[in-house]
Amino acid sequence: MKFSYAAFLGLVPSIFAASIPNDSLTKRGGGAFQSCTGPTFEKQANNEIVIHMKCNDGVGGSNQPMLNLNKCIGNQGGKLVWQRDGNFGRSCWLDNGENTGARYNRYLFLFCGNGKDFDVVASIDLDQRLVNRGGILTCDV
């Protein structure tokens, strides 16, 4: 068996390209705010933070789904991150005033503990991972 240095060099670009993540393959969903409006937020007694919206169902109607954001978001040192079953509601809270809620549309602003005995303002762009699937609001994490 002959070794061809030229043939090996011909493989290098394809090997290198295979190691680079392709955005179309790795990119998660999002874009719910293109077909959903009027977000409101509510913290429930069990520390769940839910979002309520009005979403088109894709067939001419609409639904008013709610989604428990604890299933999608976590608090890591005072920073909100996309995390399955992150339960950020245990360490973050809504102001229920002008600082949080529908005023900021796709951005959720909260006060969160940072693990260092003080609280910080944290935010996350909900349109990065919230998805409207036929009028049902889900998170793609």
XYZ file of C-alpha atoms in Angstrom:
141
model
C 0.000 0.000 0.000
C 1.439 3.324 -1.057
C 1.139 6.411 1.077
C 0.239 9.488 -0.880
C 1.151 12.695 0.881
C -0.914 14.659 -1.643
C -3.994 12.521 -0.959
C -3.554 13.034 2.786
C -3.306 16.807 2.338
C -6.487 16.637 0.291
C -8.300 15.210 3.335
C -7.075 17.865 5.775
C -9.615 20.565 4.804
C -12.555 18.171 5.121
C -11.303 16.821 8.463
C -10.831 20.368 9.746
C -14.251 21.468 8.455
C -15.925 18.507 10.166
C -14.569 19.694 13.519
C -16.149 23.154 13.201
C -19.751 23.327 14.452
C -22.193 24.098 11.671
C -24.645 26.770 12.856
C -27.462 25.167 10.911
C -26.882 21.918 12.799
C -26.163 23.280 16.279
C -28.473 26.292 16.404
C -31.465 25.850 18.675
C -34.979 27.116 18.131
C -36.382 30.437 19.097
C -38.347 33.196 17.473
C -41.605 32.866 19.413
C -41.989 36.632 19.499
C -42.557 36.635 15.734
C -45.943 34.967 16.285
C -46.672 35.579 19.993
C -47.474 38.896 21.686
C -48.306 40.446 25.036
C -45.982 38.624 27.416
C -46.846 38.835 31.088
C -44.950 37.155 33.901
C -46.150 35.674 37.162
C -44.349 34.081 40.086
C -46.453 31.341 41.597
C -46.415 30.113 45.188
C -44.147 27.153 44.369
C -41.389 29.467 43.010
C -42.410 28.825 39.408
C -42.066 31.828 37.124
C -44.495 31.510 34.237
C -44.937 33.503 31.062
C -48.372 34.054 29.516
C -48.670 35.101 25.859
C -51.105 35.177 22.968
C -49.757 32.966 20.162
C -50.942 32.316 16.615
C -51.726 28.650 16.026
C -50.683 28.640 12.363
C -54.172 27.861 11.039
C -55.843 31.229 11.514
C -56.573 31.063 15.231
C -54.712 31.785 18.425
C -54.113 30.337 21.867
C -53.100 31.855 25.172
C -50.478 29.409 26.407
C -48.420 29.670 29.543
C -45.006 28.175 30.113
C -43.151 27.470 33.346
C -39.803 29.138 32.660
C -38.174 27.122 35.482
C -38.098 24.271 32.973
C -35.913 26.365 30.641
C -33.780 28.798 32.620
C -31.241 28.535 35.426
C -29.420 31.049 37.623
C -25.652 30.623 37.625
C -24.058 33.143 39.956
C -26.584 35.847 39.191
C -26.594 35.239 35.450
C -29.645 33.775 33.711
C -28.736 30.896 31.385
C -30.667 28.466 29.214
C -30.759 25.240 31.210
C -33.210 22.350 31.212
C -34.990 22.257 34.598
C -32.827 25.175 35.793
C -35.373 26.231 38.472
C -34.163 29.830 38.527
C -37.367 30.829 40.349
C -35.854 29.531 43.597
C -33.241 32.300 43.591
C -34.816 35.035 41.425
C -37.933 37.115 41.801
C -40.117 39.478 39.858
C -40.411 43.100 40.861
C -44.004 43.184 39.513
C -43.422 46.875 38.882
C -42.016 48.713 35.934
C -38.690 46.882 36.086
C -39.960 43.545 34.805
C -42.651 42.153 32.608
C -44.299 43.153 29.362
C -42.666 46.575 29.222
C -39.505 44.919 27.913
C -41.305 42.487 25.567
C -38.862 39.677 24.746
C -36.400 40.446 27.562
C -37.050 39.196 31.068
C -35.428 41.259 33.829
C -35.312 39.859 37.369
C -33.522 40.250 40.643
C -31.395 37.163 41.333
C -29.106 35.991 44.092
C -25.526 35.627 42.948
C -24.320 33.263 45.661
C -22.240 36.006 47.314
C -24.852 37.376 49.723
C -26.195 40.089 47.460
C -28.675 40.372 44.626
C -28.125 41.541 41.075
C -30.346 42.478 38.162
C -30.285 39.638 35.649
C -31.805 39.445 32.194
C -32.281 37.019 29.338
C -33.550 37.341 25.768
C -36.500 34.949 25.734
C -36.692 34.971 21.935
C -33.433 32.997 21.777
C -35.082 29.736 22.837
C -38.847 30.170 23.219
C -40.721 28.547 20.344
C -44.355 28.724 19.232
C -45.383 25.310 17.932
C -48.936 25.571 16.671
C -50.029 27.917 19.433
C -48.205 25.995 22.151
C -45.303 27.788 23.804
C -42.227 25.652 24.467
C -38.550 26.196 25.134
C -35.858 24.579 23.078
C -33.048 23.729 25.497
